[in-house]
């Protein structure tokens, strides 16, 4: 229980006697006489008067607090304390500071928030892969603070936005595995390890401390994976590219055969930078040759056999999964971040990847699909995966020139959209009701059809959308005549799949969405009203 803070207050009475009102442990009012004239009969004021005065004083105190501006979302808790019920964080009126309550110490710890820019920076992120059911996994946690609350690991002391993005590329020595135990293990456990470390200290965190927490979390996950029962002969492992964002600080970690790219728009053009790690040097090249499959595994997760084979001495030594962490301070000039597996990066140059990502600006699912498709066209094989995060900065000040891409924050309760729906074999109902045939294509093939449609439609949406909708859409709305083809009518909030609702209500009128996935299949939306 969080202790209640009932401050004592006094009431001035006539000279012949006085009473003090104080809060006891239960918050009840205790009335006690301090002085009384000798030889006279006591005639104090009725208790109900003190109750009225107490309530009046509390009401006046509440009005004073409201006039001085209690932070949004905080409700009165007790005394001078206010509590945010969702974040479980406290605000004190007298100090005007934020606190967390420590159950063990039975006290409050001040929260030192960093430079939060969640009102200035909006993130749009998504991923795509070919054969994703085999060995590639990705993690997108757009609001790490919310995930932390769900796990009872609050990190409200960190600046916002606070997000985690990761891509894990599984590999197995000499075997084309149909599953990815190491990639799956890392995807499910690394963010938990990280939250456990970040929530340990609620004071101020520096960049060095956050980087160390990310590094130690990687080591913890690797140790846990290698300690599993029967793992002594396990040859499974995975490479990883991990990005942790806290406010303006972006922490990028690489493990094994993976690549991180960040794009910055400068006055004389754009610059694409690749995040480097220790495995980029001579040691990494030697390990790739030893691996025989192009994987740089010296510092990858798992892969016990490859780690122990890199030591030429008589006694093999395991190389720990200890990534190099790069820290970048985000500015308005930064445009996007891309994480890819090594096969994609080897098939394309950094500038080729950057051109694709710039062309698909604001549509991360489309951009990632274009990357893996281009890599496959250049001869890359196996599990290909990419993850992209676009940084959408709000206008810096009033009167500034409008940004190239408009991001809607519409509060409308209804929108009207047309759609193209392409199903796949894992859809809720893998049957094309329009053409009365089963659907056997993969999700990757469904997305490829939509990417081709987007490329054709964008040049002349008024003329081409209807044509493409009737040709490929598997939604019954495509049977409507003329310009009504694909028209979903007026849509209200709560009527659509959450992913579709988010896309539809954030679109400006006349714009097309990114590729959106739901349990029905892959969608392309065009808002018409």
XYZ file of C-alpha atoms in Angstrom:
529
model
C 0.000 0.000 0.000
C 1.164 3.497 -0.838
C 1.066 5.556 2.386
C -1.500 8.329 2.517
C -0.205 11.829 3.180
C -2.769 13.656 5.381
C -1.095 16.874 6.510
C -2.254 18.289 9.881
C -4.140 21.568 10.007
C -5.551 23.645 12.863
C -8.794 25.483 13.475
C -8.823 28.667 15.577
C -11.597 28.704 18.211
C -12.598 31.119 20.995
C -9.964 31.901 23.654
C -11.388 29.699 26.380
C -10.600 26.500 24.444
C -9.003 25.228 21.216
C -9.085 22.026 19.187
C -6.690 20.501 16.624
C -7.813 18.359 13.731
C -5.256 15.771 12.605
C -5.212 12.705 10.352
C -4.554 9.397 12.101
C -3.295 6.242 10.369
C -6.764 5.440 9.032
C -7.382 8.922 7.741
C -10.101 9.506 10.358
C -10.443 12.846 12.079
C -9.307 12.940 15.682
C -10.563 15.687 17.887
C -8.735 16.442 21.086
C -9.007 19.302 23.546
C -5.794 21.211 24.232
C -6.856 23.702 26.880
C -9.885 24.169 29.075
C -10.531 26.697 31.852
C -10.441 25.134 35.326
C -13.805 25.010 37.059
C -15.834 25.691 33.938
C -18.065 23.381 32.006
C -16.734 22.316 28.540
C -18.906 23.536 25.665
C -17.044 22.771 22.390
C -18.342 23.193 18.852
C -20.222 20.204 17.369
C -18.145 17.679 15.445
C -20.131 18.223 12.225
C -18.794 21.798 12.064
C -15.223 20.532 12.021
C -16.143 18.041 9.314
C -17.592 20.813 7.175
C -14.528 22.973 7.706
C -12.236 20.081 6.854
C -14.120 19.344 3.639
C -14.112 23.037 2.734
C -10.361 23.290 3.257
C -9.793 20.226 1.097
C -12.022 21.665 -1.626
C -10.101 24.952 -1.590
C -6.826 23.042 -1.693
C -8.029 21.034 -4.709
C -9.026 24.236 -6.505
C -5.582 25.696 -5.820
C -3.911 22.584 -7.226
C -6.030 22.757 -10.362
C -5.229 26.440 -10.872
C -1.512 25.671 -10.757
C -1.871 22.946 -13.387
C -1.840 19.280 -12.439
C -0.294 17.231 -15.303
C -2.778 15.638 -17.665
C -3.870 12.139 -16.702
C -3.066 12.514 -12.987
C -5.805 12.125 -10.360
C -5.623 13.131 -6.707
C -4.221 10.360 -4.538
C -3.681 11.836 -1.075
C -2.467 15.102 0.365
C -0.144 16.710 -2.176
C 0.251 13.503 -4.175
C -1.281 12.804 -7.580
C -1.140 9.471 -9.372
C -1.311 8.468 -13.034
C -3.386 5.236 -12.971
C -2.124 3.847 -16.288
C 1.585 4.551 -15.779
C 1.527 4.078 -11.970
C 3.686 7.160 -11.545
C 3.235 9.919 -8.930
C 3.437 13.718 -9.088
C 3.921 15.951 -6.033
C 2.320 19.385 -6.032
C 4.918 21.091 -3.822
C 8.013 19.861 -5.692
C 6.361 19.718 -9.145
C 8.318 16.505 -9.801
C 7.555 12.918 -10.791
C 8.155 9.909 -8.541
C 7.893 6.138 -8.512
C 6.844 4.334 -5.341
C 9.223 1.621 -4.135
C 7.248 -1.100 -2.370
C 10.337 -2.605 -0.726
C 11.760 0.647 0.607
C 8.284 2.068 1.338
C 9.278 5.388 -0.166
C 9.280 7.525 -3.280
C 12.093 7.717 -5.837
C 12.336 10.756 -8.060
C 12.026 10.143 -11.791
C 14.530 11.954 -13.989
C 12.958 12.042 -17.446
C 15.271 12.607 -20.378
C 14.487 14.730 -23.397
C 11.200 13.271 -24.576
C 10.281 14.109 -28.163
C 7.197 11.925 -28.613
C 5.224 15.006 -29.667
C 7.891 15.921 -32.197
C 8.725 12.542 -33.728
C 6.335 9.944 -35.120
C 7.580 6.466 -36.034
C 6.213 4.256 -38.804
C 7.766 0.795 -38.845
C 7.168 -2.563 -40.491
C 9.029 -5.567 -41.842
C 8.843 -8.039 -44.700
C 10.518 -11.304 -45.560
C 10.611 -14.118 -48.054
C 10.136 -17.574 -46.529
C 9.535 -15.894 -43.167
C 7.986 -19.118 -41.891
C 11.464 -20.670 -41.934
C 14.329 -18.851 -40.227
C 13.792 -15.077 -40.023
C 12.036 -13.351 -37.137
C 11.461 -9.692 -36.437
C 10.328 -7.723 -33.389
C 8.614 -4.326 -33.520
C 7.700 -2.729 -30.185
C 6.520 0.769 -31.035
C 5.791 1.658 -27.396
C 8.253 -0.096 -25.113
C 6.864 1.739 -22.074
C 3.457 0.134 -22.586
C 5.036 -3.310 -22.895
C 6.992 -2.601 -19.715
C 3.797 -1.751 -17.830
C 2.203 -5.014 -18.970
C 5.215 -6.924 -17.604
C 5.292 -4.826 -14.397
C 8.717 -3.479 -15.361
C 8.030 0.290 -15.524
C 10.518 2.391 -17.468
C 8.747 5.748 -17.194
C 12.064 7.305 -16.189
C 13.307 6.912 -19.776
C 12.593 9.579 -22.411
C 10.021 9.005 -25.133
C 9.430 7.754 -27.711
C 10.813 4.512 -26.325
C 10.802 1.724 -28.902
C 12.611 -1.485 -29.825
C 13.181 -2.933 -33.292
C 15.078 -6.128 -34.072
C 15.593 -8.619 -36.862
C 16.900 -12.141 -36.192
C 18.215 -14.297 -39.033
C 18.444 -17.940 -38.001
C 21.023 -20.343 -39.403
C 22.037 -23.961 -38.826
C 25.312 -25.612 -39.804
C 24.942 -27.858 -42.842
C 21.183 -28.105 -42.596
C 18.367 -26.159 -44.236
C 16.267 -26.063 -41.091
C 12.510 -25.701 -41.339
C 12.372 -23.848 -38.034
C 14.511 -21.322 -36.193
C 14.743 -22.169 -32.482
C 17.483 -19.614 -31.786
C 15.820 -16.766 -33.694
C 12.493 -17.578 -32.044
C 14.117 -17.750 -28.599
C 15.799 -14.367 -29.035
C 12.661 -12.722 -30.414
C 10.662 -13.874 -27.389
C 13.214 -13.202 -24.664
C 15.628 -10.375 -25.467
C 13.148 -7.546 -24.905
C 12.173 -9.105 -21.562
C 15.810 -9.234 -20.459
C 16.267 -5.636 -21.575
C 13.204 -4.390 -19.678
C 14.364 -6.185 -16.541
C 17.650 -4.271 -16.653
C 16.187 -0.906 -17.644
C 13.649 -1.030 -14.809
C 16.226 -1.816 -12.107
C 17.176 1.836 -11.539
C 14.530 4.550 -11.743
C 16.948 7.460 -11.629
C 18.618 9.203 -14.524
C 20.176 6.972 -17.200
C 23.073 8.070 -19.357
C 23.802 6.801 -22.856
C 26.633 4.600 -21.566
C 24.350 2.896 -19.030
C 21.639 2.198 -21.613
C 24.198 0.808 -24.065
C 25.581 -1.452 -21.346
C 22.076 -2.687 -20.484
C 21.510 -3.620 -24.135
C 24.876 -5.365 -24.331
C 24.340 -7.327 -21.106
C 20.841 -8.328 -22.219
C 22.307 -9.868 -25.374
C 24.815 -11.804 -23.288
C 22.051 -13.005 -20.940
C 19.933 -14.314 -23.819
C 22.907 -16.124 -25.360
C 23.805 -17.766 -22.056
C 20.202 -18.877 -21.501
C 19.924 -20.326 -25.008
C 23.170 -22.288 -24.716
C 22.140 -23.552 -21.266
C 18.948 -25.211 -22.503
C 18.624 -28.949 -21.889
C 20.259 -30.887 -24.724
C 21.973 -27.817 -26.175
C 25.482 -29.316 -25.920
C 25.135 -30.675 -29.469
C 22.888 -27.901 -30.766
C 24.198 -26.197 -33.917
C 21.434 -23.622 -34.282
C 22.146 -19.897 -34.042
C 21.099 -16.536 -35.395
C 22.508 -13.181 -36.380
C 20.764 -10.025 -35.237
C 20.422 -6.309 -35.804
C 18.832 -4.490 -32.862
C 17.786 -0.853 -32.477
C 16.699 0.721 -29.174
C 15.274 4.249 -29.268
C 14.936 6.404 -26.133
C 14.047 9.994 -26.933
C 16.702 11.298 -29.294
C 19.187 8.532 -28.512
C 19.286 5.618 -30.946
C 21.331 2.572 -29.883
C 22.241 0.163 -32.691
C 23.669 -3.292 -32.019
C 24.910 -5.851 -34.541
C 25.521 -9.518 -33.932
C 26.923 -11.697 -36.682
C 25.813 -11.378 -40.281
C 23.457 -8.392 -40.168
C 23.405 -4.786 -41.317
C 22.028 -1.503 -40.008
C 21.621 1.543 -42.260
C 20.612 5.077 -41.296
C 19.833 7.855 -43.756
C 20.449 11.555 -43.163
C 19.345 14.401 -45.413
C 22.056 17.057 -45.657
C 22.166 20.424 -47.351
C 24.013 19.023 -50.356
C 22.005 15.814 -50.610
C 21.417 12.631 -48.601
C 23.967 10.428 -46.897
C 23.508 6.753 -46.094
C 25.648 5.313 -43.278
C 26.206 1.674 -42.392
C 26.513 0.777 -38.731
C 29.824 -0.996 -38.238
C 30.829 -3.626 -35.710
C 33.882 -5.650 -34.784
C 32.889 -8.436 -37.179
C 33.408 -6.074 -40.134
C 37.185 -6.412 -39.775
C 39.701 -9.155 -40.424
C 38.326 -11.383 -37.696
C 34.845 -11.297 -39.188
C 36.140 -12.136 -42.675
C 38.080 -15.110 -41.365
C 35.018 -16.364 -39.544
C 32.891 -16.117 -42.677
C 35.410 -18.346 -44.474
C 35.424 -20.809 -41.591
C 31.647 -20.868 -41.597
C 31.451 -21.820 -45.246
C 28.020 -20.278 -45.684
C 28.725 -16.583 -45.649
C 27.639 -16.134 -42.029
C 29.739 -14.033 -39.677
C 29.090 -15.983 -36.506
C 31.821 -14.870 -34.134
C 29.401 -12.814 -32.113
C 26.078 -14.303 -33.176
C 23.562 -15.833 -30.782
C 23.870 -19.563 -30.162
C 25.801 -21.574 -32.784
C 27.950 -23.365 -30.217
C 29.948 -25.411 -32.747
C 30.983 -22.425 -34.853
C 31.921 -20.369 -31.831
C 34.191 -23.044 -30.447
C 35.816 -23.766 -33.827
C 37.226 -20.278 -34.258
C 39.979 -20.857 -31.701
C 43.004 -22.600 -33.170
C 44.327 -23.724 -29.787
C 43.858 -27.187 -28.369
C 41.047 -26.095 -26.075
C 38.123 -24.483 -27.934
C 36.861 -21.208 -26.508
C 33.288 -19.995 -26.901
C 32.994 -16.464 -28.251
C 30.303 -14.621 -26.273
C 27.420 -12.852 -27.989
C 28.758 -9.426 -27.080
C 27.731 -6.803 -29.656
C 29.361 -3.493 -30.363
C 26.860 -0.728 -29.628
C 26.724 2.426 -31.740
C 24.924 5.475 -30.336
C 23.395 8.094 -32.620
C 21.679 11.317 -31.576
C 18.708 11.787 -33.873
C 18.210 15.132 -35.566
C 15.534 16.379 -37.913
C 17.842 15.543 -40.797
C 17.546 11.783 -40.125
C 14.984 10.139 -42.403
C 14.934 6.387 -41.809
C 16.599 3.352 -40.255
C 16.843 -0.025 -41.992
C 17.850 -3.389 -40.508
C 18.538 -6.262 -42.899
C 20.015 -9.731 -42.900
C 23.429 -10.145 -44.485
C 22.143 -11.841 -47.662
C 20.138 -8.738 -48.607
C 23.074 -6.414 -47.874
C 25.477 -8.513 -49.953
C 23.112 -8.552 -52.920
C 22.707 -4.751 -52.990
C 24.957 -1.796 -52.295
C 24.115 0.658 -49.536
C 23.157 3.312 -52.083
C 20.897 0.900 -53.979
C 19.065 0.063 -50.775
C 18.822 3.755 -49.889
C 17.219 4.589 -53.243
C 14.523 1.976 -52.678
C 13.823 3.224 -49.157
C 13.635 6.870 -50.245
C 11.267 6.040 -53.085
C 8.910 4.270 -50.667
C 9.106 7.005 -48.016
C 6.470 6.632 -45.312
C 5.508 3.082 -46.341
C 7.791 0.717 -44.422
C 6.006 -2.506 -45.447
C 6.255 -1.580 -49.121
C 9.906 -0.532 -48.724
C 10.950 -3.770 -47.007
C 9.147 -5.861 -49.607
C 10.904 -3.987 -52.402
C 14.276 -4.612 -50.723
C 13.900 -8.373 -50.332
C 12.386 -8.712 -53.815
C 15.294 -6.794 -55.353
C 17.801 -8.931 -53.425
C 16.112 -12.109 -54.647
C 16.197 -10.816 -58.230
C 19.965 -10.319 -57.841
C 20.487 -13.951 -56.854
C 20.107 -13.917 -53.061
C 18.589 -17.148 -51.754
C 17.240 -18.497 -48.515
C 15.440 -16.533 -45.852
C 15.565 -12.828 -46.785
C 14.298 -10.228 -44.326
C 14.322 -6.471 -43.810
C 12.871 -4.048 -41.272
C 12.435 -0.310 -41.835
C 11.605 2.598 -39.516
C 10.723 6.007 -40.972
C 11.217 9.120 -38.834
C 8.326 11.523 -39.422
C 9.191 14.873 -37.834
C 6.494 17.438 -37.131
C 6.975 20.991 -38.343
C 9.539 22.789 -36.224
C 7.618 26.042 -35.858
C 4.579 27.837 -37.108
C 5.056 29.258 -40.571
C 7.712 26.715 -41.511
C 7.414 25.282 -45.031
C 5.151 22.219 -45.125
C 6.844 18.843 -45.026
C 6.894 16.701 -48.137
C 4.743 14.017 -46.582
C 1.557 14.948 -44.794
C 0.671 12.854 -41.770
C -2.944 13.070 -40.746
C -4.092 13.157 -37.150
C -7.740 13.069 -38.156
C -10.307 12.921 -35.376
C -13.086 12.103 -37.843
C -15.507 9.436 -36.743
C -16.119 8.192 -40.291
C -14.009 7.772 -43.425
C -14.691 6.354 -46.860
C -12.186 4.081 -48.576
C -11.742 1.824 -51.567
C -9.613 -1.292 -51.193
C -7.804 -4.041 -53.016
C -7.692 -7.280 -51.004
C -5.332 -10.128 -51.893
C -5.672 -13.266 -49.780
C -3.069 -15.929 -49.021
C -3.136 -19.496 -47.772
C -2.878 -18.441 -44.118
C -5.862 -16.076 -44.327
C -8.886 -16.679 -42.140
C -10.826 -17.822 -45.225
C -8.383 -18.817 -48.010
C -11.072 -18.828 -50.689
C -11.503 -16.313 -53.494
C -15.285 -15.751 -53.357
C -15.155 -13.477 -56.389
C -13.740 -16.176 -58.685
C -14.882 -19.174 -56.598
C -11.492 -20.863 -56.180
C -9.141 -21.753 -53.309
C -6.213 -19.486 -52.501
C -2.824 -21.226 -52.297
C -0.362 -18.334 -52.639
C 1.943 -17.291 -49.784
C 1.788 -13.966 -47.973
C 4.992 -12.923 -49.756
C 3.293 -13.551 -53.123
C 0.201 -11.606 -52.019
C 2.373 -8.646 -51.074
C 4.198 -8.872 -54.407
C 0.860 -8.518 -56.234
C 0.021 -5.417 -54.197
C 3.468 -3.890 -54.769
C 2.955 -4.237 -58.517
C -0.491 -2.659 -58.167
C 0.883 0.288 -56.174
C 3.566 0.905 -58.781
C 0.942 1.053 -61.528
C -1.684 3.031 -59.608
C 0.457 5.823 -58.163
C 1.015 7.460 -61.530
C -2.712 7.799 -62.271
C -4.895 6.511 -59.408
C -8.167 7.778 -60.855
C -7.721 5.720 -64.015
C -5.761 2.661 -62.873
C -7.238 1.821 -59.448
C -10.527 0.524 -60.839
C -8.719 -1.576 -63.439
C -6.355 -3.183 -60.905
C -9.115 -3.666 -58.347
C -11.261 -5.659 -60.778
C -8.233 -7.650 -61.969
C -6.719 -8.824 -58.673
C -8.942 -7.970 -55.683
C -10.611 -10.870 -53.869
C -13.097 -8.690 -51.988
C -16.722 -8.747 -53.152
C -16.652 -4.942 -53.319
C -14.571 -5.223 -56.498
C -17.737 -6.345 -58.314
C -19.314 -2.910 -57.971
C -19.611 -0.999 -61.197
C -17.405 1.779 -62.504
C -15.685 4.052 -59.999
C -17.460 2.237 -57.145
C -15.243 -0.847 -57.562
C -13.660 -1.680 -54.206
C -15.737 0.955 -52.378
C -16.213 -0.063 -48.735
C -18.674 2.745 -48.035
C -18.570 4.905 -44.924
C -16.534 3.262 -42.156
C -16.854 4.053 -38.449
C -14.342 3.574 -35.680
C -14.515 0.122 -34.137
C -15.892 -1.392 -37.337
C -12.587 -2.531 -38.872
C -9.650 -4.730 -37.951
C -7.362 -2.583 -35.702
C -4.574 -2.437 -38.300
C -7.018 -1.387 -41.025
C -8.677 1.197 -38.791
C -5.334 2.753 -37.907
C -4.386 2.974 -41.574
C -7.755 4.258 -42.783
C -8.191 6.988 -40.176
C -4.609 8.236 -40.473
C -4.776 8.650 -44.260
C -5.360 12.097 -45.748
C -8.143 12.216 -48.335
C -6.849 11.182 -51.747
C -3.860 9.201 -50.431
C -3.099 5.472 -50.583
C -1.941 3.421 -47.632
C 1.008 1.155 -47.123
C 0.384 -2.586 -47.458
C -1.724 -3.555 -44.439
C -1.997 -7.110 -43.128
C -5.066 -8.472 -41.348
C -6.544 -11.915 -40.757
C -8.351 -11.539 -44.108
C -5.173 -11.031 -46.131
C -3.102 -8.141 -47.485
C -4.886 -4.836 -48.146
C -4.289 -1.624 -50.058
C -6.546 1.280 -49.026
C -7.337 4.476 -50.914
C -9.190 7.101 -48.900
C -11.722 8.947 -51.037
C -13.611 10.932 -48.363
